[in-house]
Short mmCIF file of C-alpha atoms and ligand atoms in Angstrom, two decimals:
data_model
loop_
_atom_site.label_atom_id
_atom_site.label_comp_id
_atom_site.label_asym_id
_atom_site.label_seq_id
_atom_site.Cartn_x
_atom_site.Cartn_y
_atom_site.Cartn_z
CA GLU A 573 127.37 119.14 122.13
CA ILE A 574 125.52 117.32 119.40
CA LYS A 575 128.61 115.45 118.65
CA ASN A 576 128.69 114.19 122.21
CA LEU A 577 125.00 113.03 121.96
CA GLU A 578 125.65 111.31 118.72
CA GLU A 579 128.53 109.35 120.26
CA ILE A 580 126.29 108.14 123.08
CA PHE A 581 123.60 107.19 120.47
CA ASP A 582 126.14 105.28 118.45
CA GLN A 583 127.44 103.53 121.44
CA LYS A 584 123.95 102.41 122.56
CA ILE A 585 123.34 101.04 119.14
CA ALA A 586 126.62 99.16 119.09
CA ARG A 587 125.86 97.77 122.44
CA ASP A 588 122.33 96.63 121.34
CA GLU A 589 120.65 98.89 123.79
CA LYS A 590 117.25 100.27 123.01
CA ILE A 591 116.60 103.78 121.93
CA GLU A 592 113.81 105.15 123.93
CA PRO A 593 111.43 108.05 122.83
CA LYS A 594 112.97 110.69 125.13
CA ASP A 595 116.63 109.80 124.24
CA TRP A 596 118.51 111.90 121.80
CA MET A 597 118.42 110.54 118.30
CA PRO A 598 119.59 111.76 114.88
CA GLU A 599 116.72 113.39 113.06
CA LYS A 600 116.99 110.98 110.08
CA TYR A 601 116.54 108.12 112.53
CA ARG A 602 113.41 109.66 113.88
CA GLN A 603 112.09 110.18 110.32
CA THR A 604 112.78 106.79 109.04
CA HIS A 605 110.95 105.31 112.11
CA ILE A 606 108.04 107.54 111.45
CA ARG A 607 108.04 106.34 107.75
CA GLN A 608 108.40 102.66 108.44
CA MET A 609 106.28 102.39 111.54
CA SER A 610 103.41 104.47 110.13
CA GLN A 611 103.49 102.42 106.87
CA HIS A 612 103.26 99.39 108.97
CA ALA A 613 100.23 100.71 110.97
CA HIS A 614 98.40 101.68 107.86
CA SER A 615 99.13 98.22 106.45
CA GLU A 616 97.48 96.59 109.35
CA ILE A 617 94.43 98.90 109.15
CA VAL A 618 94.02 98.59 105.29
CA GLY A 619 94.89 94.84 105.68
CA MET A 620 91.63 94.39 107.54
CA LEU A 621 89.65 95.13 104.24
CA PRO A 622 90.47 92.16 102.02
CA GLU A 623 89.53 89.78 104.84
CA GLY A 624 86.56 91.79 106.18
CA ASN A 625 85.02 91.09 102.71
CA TRP A 626 84.57 87.41 103.89
CA ILE A 627 83.37 87.69 107.46
CA SER A 628 79.76 87.59 106.51
CA ARG A 629 80.24 84.82 104.00
CA ALA A 630 82.56 82.45 106.18
CA PRO A 631 81.43 78.86 105.38
CA SER A 632 80.76 77.93 109.13
CA LEU A 633 80.36 79.57 112.47
CA ARG A 634 83.75 78.35 113.60
CA ARG A 635 85.45 79.84 110.51
CA LYS A 636 83.57 83.06 111.11
CA VAL A 637 84.62 83.30 114.84
CA ALA A 638 88.27 82.76 114.01
CA LEU A 639 88.36 85.18 110.92
CA LEU A 640 86.59 87.85 113.09
CA ALA A 641 89.15 87.55 115.86
CA LYS A 642 92.06 87.68 113.31
CA VAL A 643 90.73 90.92 111.76
CA GLN A 644 90.11 92.34 115.28
CA ASP A 645 93.74 91.51 116.07
CA GLU A 646 94.90 93.55 113.04
CA ALA A 647 92.94 96.58 114.21
CA GLY A 648 94.75 96.20 117.47
CA HIS A 649 98.18 95.94 115.78
CA GLY A 650 97.44 99.11 113.93
CA LEU A 651 96.45 101.04 116.94
CA TYR A 652 99.47 99.74 118.73
CA LEU A 653 101.60 100.77 116.02
CA TYR A 654 100.03 104.28 115.67
CA SER A 655 100.67 104.89 119.40
CA ALA A 656 104.29 103.64 119.12
CA THR A 657 104.83 106.01 116.16
CA GLU A 658 103.22 108.92 118.16
CA THR A 659 106.13 108.54 120.75
CA LEU A 660 108.32 110.02 117.92
CA GLY A 661 106.54 113.44 118.04
CA VAL A 662 103.96 112.95 115.10
CA SER A 663 100.16 113.13 115.81
CA ARG A 664 97.58 110.48 115.00
CA GLU A 665 95.71 113.00 112.93
CA GLU A 666 98.74 113.85 110.74
CA LEU A 667 99.28 110.08 110.22
CA TYR A 668 95.58 109.56 109.19
CA GLU A 669 95.77 112.51 106.86
CA GLN A 670 98.74 111.07 105.15
CA LEU A 671 96.92 107.83 104.61
CA HIS A 672 93.67 109.45 103.49
CA SER A 673 95.39 111.81 101.13
CA GLY A 674 97.21 108.94 99.40
CA LYS A 675 100.57 110.31 100.46
CA ALA A 676 101.46 107.44 102.71
CA LYS A 677 102.40 103.99 101.51
CA TYR A 678 100.99 100.73 102.97
CA SER A 679 101.89 97.12 101.92
CA SER A 680 101.19 96.43 98.16
CA ILE A 681 99.62 93.13 99.09
CA PHE A 682 96.33 94.64 100.25
CA ASN A 683 95.60 95.99 96.96
CA TYR A 684 94.64 92.57 95.56
CA PRO A 685 91.05 91.25 95.68
CA THR A 686 89.68 88.31 97.60
CA VAL A 687 87.59 86.54 95.17
CA THR A 688 87.08 83.11 96.79
CA TRP A 689 87.05 81.66 100.32
CA ALA A 690 90.37 80.00 99.60
CA ASP A 691 91.91 83.59 99.40
CA ILE A 692 91.23 83.87 103.14
CA GLY A 693 93.36 80.62 103.52
CA ALA A 694 96.05 81.96 101.32
CA ILE A 695 96.33 85.21 103.02
CA GLY A 696 96.64 83.54 106.49
CA TRP A 697 99.22 81.13 105.14
CA LEU A 698 101.34 83.31 102.80
CA VAL A 699 100.71 86.88 103.84
CA ASP A 700 100.83 86.33 107.42
CA GLY A 701 103.63 83.90 106.98
CA ALA A 702 105.64 86.53 105.30
CA ALA A 703 104.59 89.05 107.89
CA ILE A 704 106.06 86.81 110.71
CA ILE A 705 109.29 86.28 108.78
CA ASN A 706 109.64 90.08 108.36
CA GLN A 707 108.58 90.94 111.95
CA VAL A 708 110.41 88.35 114.08
CA PRO A 709 113.64 90.24 113.47
CA LEU A 710 111.90 93.46 114.29
CA CYS A 711 111.30 92.19 117.87
CA ASN A 712 115.06 93.00 118.17
CA THR A 713 114.97 96.34 116.41
CA SER A 714 116.72 99.25 118.06
CA PHE A 715 113.83 101.53 118.79
CA GLY A 716 112.23 100.26 122.13
CA PRO A 717 108.43 100.99 121.51
CA TYR A 718 108.70 99.31 118.09
CA ALA A 719 110.51 96.21 119.30
CA ARG A 720 108.13 95.67 122.21
CA ALA A 721 105.11 96.07 120.01
CA MET A 722 106.55 93.49 117.61
CA VAL A 723 106.71 90.88 120.44
CA ARG A 724 102.97 90.74 120.96
CA VAL A 725 102.22 91.18 117.34
CA CYS A 726 104.27 88.22 116.26
CA LYS A 727 102.48 85.88 118.65
CA GLU A 728 99.14 86.92 117.25
CA GLU A 729 100.48 86.45 113.65
CA SER A 730 101.38 82.94 114.29
CA PHE A 731 97.79 82.17 115.11
CA HIS A 732 96.83 83.94 111.96
CA GLN A 733 99.17 81.87 109.92
CA ARG A 734 97.83 78.62 111.33
CA GLN A 735 94.30 79.80 110.80
CA GLY A 736 95.02 80.23 107.18
CA TYR A 737 97.14 77.12 106.69
CA GLU A 738 94.35 75.05 108.24
CA ILE A 739 91.82 76.47 105.67
CA MET A 740 94.28 75.48 102.87
CA LEU A 741 94.65 71.93 104.35
CA THR A 742 90.98 71.46 104.62
CA LEU A 743 90.40 72.57 101.03
CA SER A 744 93.22 70.67 99.55
CA LYS A 745 91.98 67.48 101.06
CA GLY A 746 88.40 68.22 99.96
CA THR A 747 86.62 67.77 96.80
CA LYS A 748 88.13 68.36 93.42
CA ALA A 749 86.56 71.84 93.19
CA GLN A 750 87.80 72.66 96.66
CA LYS A 751 91.42 71.51 95.67
CA GLU A 752 91.24 73.62 92.55
CA MET A 753 89.92 76.65 94.54
CA ALA A 754 93.06 76.32 96.80
CA GLN A 755 95.46 76.11 93.91
CA ASP A 756 93.92 78.90 92.29
CA ALA A 757 94.32 81.04 95.43
CA LEU A 758 98.03 80.05 95.65
CA ASN A 759 98.54 80.86 92.03
CA ARG A 760 97.18 84.48 92.58
CA TRP A 761 98.76 85.21 95.97
CA TRP A 762 102.27 83.57 95.64
CA TRP A 763 104.00 86.39 93.61
CA PRO A 764 102.43 89.28 95.40
CA SER A 765 103.43 87.78 98.70
CA LEU A 766 107.04 87.62 97.52
CA MET A 767 106.78 91.33 96.68
CA MET A 768 105.82 92.15 100.34
CA PHE A 769 109.57 91.99 101.11
CA GLY A 770 110.19 95.01 99.15
CA PRO A 771 112.58 95.62 96.16
CA THR A 772 115.79 93.61 95.77
CA ASP A 773 118.62 94.79 98.07
CA ASP A 774 120.41 96.66 95.19
CA LYS A 775 117.30 98.59 94.50
CA SER A 776 116.34 99.14 98.08
CA THR A 777 116.82 102.77 99.14
CA HIS A 778 116.72 102.53 102.93
CA THR A 779 118.21 99.06 103.67
CA ALA A 780 121.88 100.08 104.11
CA GLN A 781 121.18 102.85 106.49
CA SER A 782 118.42 100.87 108.37
CA MET A 783 120.82 97.95 108.77
CA LYS A 784 123.44 100.27 110.34
CA TRP A 785 120.88 101.68 112.82
CA LYS A 786 119.61 98.10 113.44
CA LEU A 787 116.07 99.17 112.56
CA LYS A 788 116.32 96.33 109.99
CA ARG A 789 118.10 93.11 111.11
CA LYS A 790 117.89 91.34 107.85
CA THR A 791 117.65 92.56 104.25
CA ASN A 792 114.78 92.38 101.93
CA ASP A 793 116.43 89.50 99.89
CA GLU A 794 117.51 87.47 102.86
CA LEU A 795 113.91 87.58 104.24
CA ARG A 796 112.36 86.75 100.87
CA GLN A 797 114.68 83.69 100.50
CA GLN A 798 113.91 82.50 104.11
CA PHE A 799 110.12 82.85 103.21
CA ILE A 800 110.48 80.69 100.09
CA ASP A 801 112.62 78.09 101.70
CA GLN A 802 110.16 77.61 104.54
CA THR A 803 107.02 77.83 102.41
CA VAL A 804 107.86 75.49 99.69
CA PRO A 805 107.78 72.21 101.78
CA GLN A 806 104.39 73.47 103.31
CA ALA A 807 103.00 73.58 99.73
CA GLU A 808 104.25 70.04 99.19
CA ILE A 809 102.22 68.78 102.34
CA LEU A 810 99.15 70.51 100.79
CA GLY A 811 99.75 68.74 97.50
CA LEU A 812 99.74 72.22 95.71
CA SER A 813 102.26 73.59 93.23
CA ILE A 814 103.88 76.83 93.51
CA PRO A 815 103.41 78.73 90.29
CA ASP A 816 107.05 79.24 89.46
CA LYS A 817 108.67 77.03 86.79
CA ASP A 818 112.12 78.20 87.75
CA LEU A 819 111.78 77.02 91.30
CA LYS A 820 114.48 74.55 92.04
CA TRP A 821 116.35 73.42 95.11
CA ASN A 822 120.05 74.51 94.92
CA GLU A 823 122.09 71.90 96.71
CA GLU A 824 125.20 74.19 96.85
CA ARG A 825 123.33 77.04 98.48
CA LYS A 826 120.94 74.77 100.39
CA SER A 827 118.21 77.15 99.25
CA TYR A 828 115.63 77.35 96.46
CA ASP A 829 116.41 79.21 93.26
CA PHE A 830 113.43 81.09 92.07
CA GLY A 831 112.09 83.03 88.98
CA GLU A 832 112.12 86.61 88.25
CA ILE A 833 109.57 88.82 90.26
CA ASN A 834 107.48 91.14 88.00
CA TRP A 835 108.85 94.31 89.48
CA ASP A 836 106.88 96.50 87.08
CA GLU A 837 103.79 95.08 88.56
CA PHE A 838 105.14 95.87 92.12
CA TRP A 839 105.92 99.51 91.36
CA GLN A 840 102.55 99.97 89.71
CA VAL A 841 100.69 98.74 92.85
CA VAL A 842 103.00 100.79 95.14
CA LYS A 843 102.28 103.99 93.02
CA GLY A 844 98.55 103.50 93.44
CA HIS A 845 97.57 101.61 90.18
CA GLY A 846 96.92 98.04 91.58
CA PRO A 847 93.62 96.28 91.21
CA CYS A 848 92.02 97.57 94.48
CA ASN A 849 94.05 100.73 95.35
CA ARG A 850 91.36 103.21 94.72
CA GLU A 851 88.69 101.08 96.57
CA ARG A 852 90.83 100.46 99.58
CA LEU A 853 91.58 104.12 100.16
CA GLN A 854 88.00 105.20 99.42
CA THR A 855 86.83 102.74 102.10
CA ARG A 856 89.26 104.13 104.70
CA VAL A 857 88.22 107.61 103.94
CA ASN A 858 84.70 106.84 104.11
CA ALA A 859 85.07 105.20 107.49
CA TRP A 860 86.79 108.40 108.74
CA GLU A 861 84.20 110.57 107.40
CA ASN A 862 81.31 108.48 108.66
CA GLY A 863 82.83 108.33 112.01
CA ALA A 864 83.11 112.09 112.62
CA TRP A 865 79.96 112.18 114.61
CA VAL A 866 81.35 109.72 117.04
CA ARG A 867 84.59 111.74 117.51
CA ASP A 868 82.47 114.97 117.80
CA ALA A 869 80.17 113.25 120.53
CA ALA A 870 83.26 111.94 122.45
CA MET A 871 84.90 115.40 122.42
CA ALA A 872 81.64 117.00 123.59
CA TYR A 873 81.19 114.39 126.36
CA ALA A 874 84.70 115.03 127.53
CA GLU A 875 84.33 118.83 127.49
CA LYS A 876 81.10 118.56 129.55
CA ASN A 877 82.77 116.34 132.08
CA ALA A 878 85.70 118.70 132.42
CA GLU A 879 83.39 121.72 132.92
CA ARG A 880 81.47 119.80 135.69
CA LYS A 881 84.73 118.89 137.44
CA ILE A 882 85.70 122.61 137.49
CA LYS A 883 82.46 123.63 139.16
N1 FAQ B 1167 104.55 97.75 99.57
O1 FAQ B 1167 114.06 101.04 100.64
P1 FAQ B 1167 112.90 99.93 100.84
C1 FAQ B 1167 100.79 93.15 107.89
C2 FAQ B 1167 108.47 100.98 99.58
S1 FAQ B 1167 102.33 92.87 107.11
C3 FAQ B 1167 104.49 99.08 99.58
O2 FAQ B 1167 113.37 98.50 100.80
P2 FAQ B 1167 112.27 99.72 103.67
C4 FAQ B 1167 100.14 92.04 108.71
C5 FAQ B 1167 109.19 101.48 100.77
O3 FAQ B 1167 108.27 101.93 101.74
C6 FAQ B 1167 102.59 94.20 105.94
N2 FAQ B 1167 105.69 99.79 99.51
O4 FAQ B 1167 112.09 100.32 102.14
C7 FAQ B 1167 98.92 91.67 108.04
C8 FAQ B 1167 110.16 102.60 100.21
O5 FAQ B 1167 109.23 103.70 99.95
P3 FAQ B 1167 109.49 105.11 100.85
C9 FAQ B 1167 103.37 95.35 106.55
C10 FAQ B 1167 106.80 99.18 99.69
O6 FAQ B 1167 111.20 100.45 104.42
C11 FAQ B 1167 98.82 90.39 107.58
C12 FAQ B 1167 110.47 102.04 98.80
O7 FAQ B 1167 109.41 101.05 98.56
N3 FAQ B 1167 104.54 95.13 107.26
O8 FAQ B 1167 100.34 94.22 107.73
C13 FAQ B 1167 106.86 97.81 99.92
O9 FAQ B 1167 113.71 99.77 104.00
C14 FAQ B 1167 97.55 89.92 107.00
C15 FAQ B 1167 111.93 101.39 98.83
O10 FAQ B 1167 111.88 100.27 99.64
C16 FAQ B 1167 105.49 96.04 107.38
O11 FAQ B 1167 105.15 97.15 107.24
C17 FAQ B 1167 105.68 97.08 99.73
N4 FAQ B 1167 105.68 95.68 99.95
O12 FAQ B 1167 111.85 98.27 103.48
C18 FAQ B 1167 97.86 92.43 108.20
C19 FAQ B 1167 106.76 95.60 108.03
N5 FAQ B 1167 108.19 97.40 99.96
O13 FAQ B 1167 109.05 104.83 102.14
C20 FAQ B 1167 96.52 92.00 107.59
C21 FAQ B 1167 107.57 96.77 108.46
C22 FAQ B 1167 108.88 98.56 100.02
O14 FAQ B 1167 110.82 105.50 100.68
C23 FAQ B 1167 96.39 90.86 107.00
N6 FAQ B 1167 108.31 97.29 107.29
N7 FAQ B 1167 108.10 99.48 99.66
O15 FAQ B 1167 108.47 106.09 100.05
C24 FAQ B 1167 109.52 96.85 106.71
O16 FAQ B 1167 109.93 95.88 107.13
C25 FAQ B 1167 109.90 97.55 105.53
O17 FAQ B 1167 109.43 98.89 105.50
C26 FAQ B 1167 109.85 96.92 104.30
C27 FAQ B 1167 110.53 97.79 103.10
C28 FAQ B 1167 110.58 95.57 104.24
C29 FAQ B 1167 108.37 96.58 103.83
#
């Protein structure tokens, strides 16, 4: 019978139909979706922290309002993605436990510090820019709840990207010190942003299978190249220079050639040894522990209400 179910599943994938939570799916399909979607959810939640650092120090009320809205959106994306992951039969508690114990991965990019206001500009421009390029193909991914979540998430990410680019534009047209601050942020965020797309295709464990299942629609290297080609002209408009001496337009490929990524640094950060890994995880654990009384109170209230209804 499984053979038959597997055939139906394969046909659906071939016809570009969505797989829904109650449909039969291979166990490995389910597991890899739990893996990728929960990592994505954790990234959104941990991703609030570097920017949260600047909410109380934003340079104007207008900047503060925009940043607050952006960080709130990220909380929403995280909750959306946790809910979508739960449809695969894993509980929210398990997912949180995996994050808090350090078992689960989240994007390497959020383990870098935000030392100046320009970092908020660079994150919006580069990190959200990279997130959009990675997530637009996911709107078309084969698992229904993930694909639908991505449609809304991408719309919000495009506001985030503009928010960041506008900060960079203002700084790069400002005083000498402001322009230097923008350049310094670009210098520090450029390479980690390229790492967001994951290891090169030949080193990527999941890409081949995920492409077959149409979980991934484009490979890590394809998306990274697309990001570079799109972002270099934006840096030119800002009058800032990309910190890569090997970056060069390749007329034949109609794409930029670029320098070697420091993969040692990438794996160090992924394994928990980046500049802020410990701090990020500790902040999440503290938030969970300090929120225990709220969860307890909500449960007690729900129980009381249920008792009242029975009487
Ligand atoms: N960081 O075989 P692959 C955002 C791991 S955007 C850490 O290529 P895959 C918005 C990978 O998990 C950021 N680990 O894996 C925002 C695997 O380990 P595993 C979140 C990484 O899954 C903006 C191993 O390396 N976006 O949050 C990274 O096929 C601003 C081998 O890699 C998403 O999660 C990395 N960068 O491809 C929020 C998008 N790269 O699981 C706040 C959805 C790889 O075997 C502020 N995810 N690894 O233990 C994806 O598209 C994919 O999962 C990739 C990785 C492309 C990230």
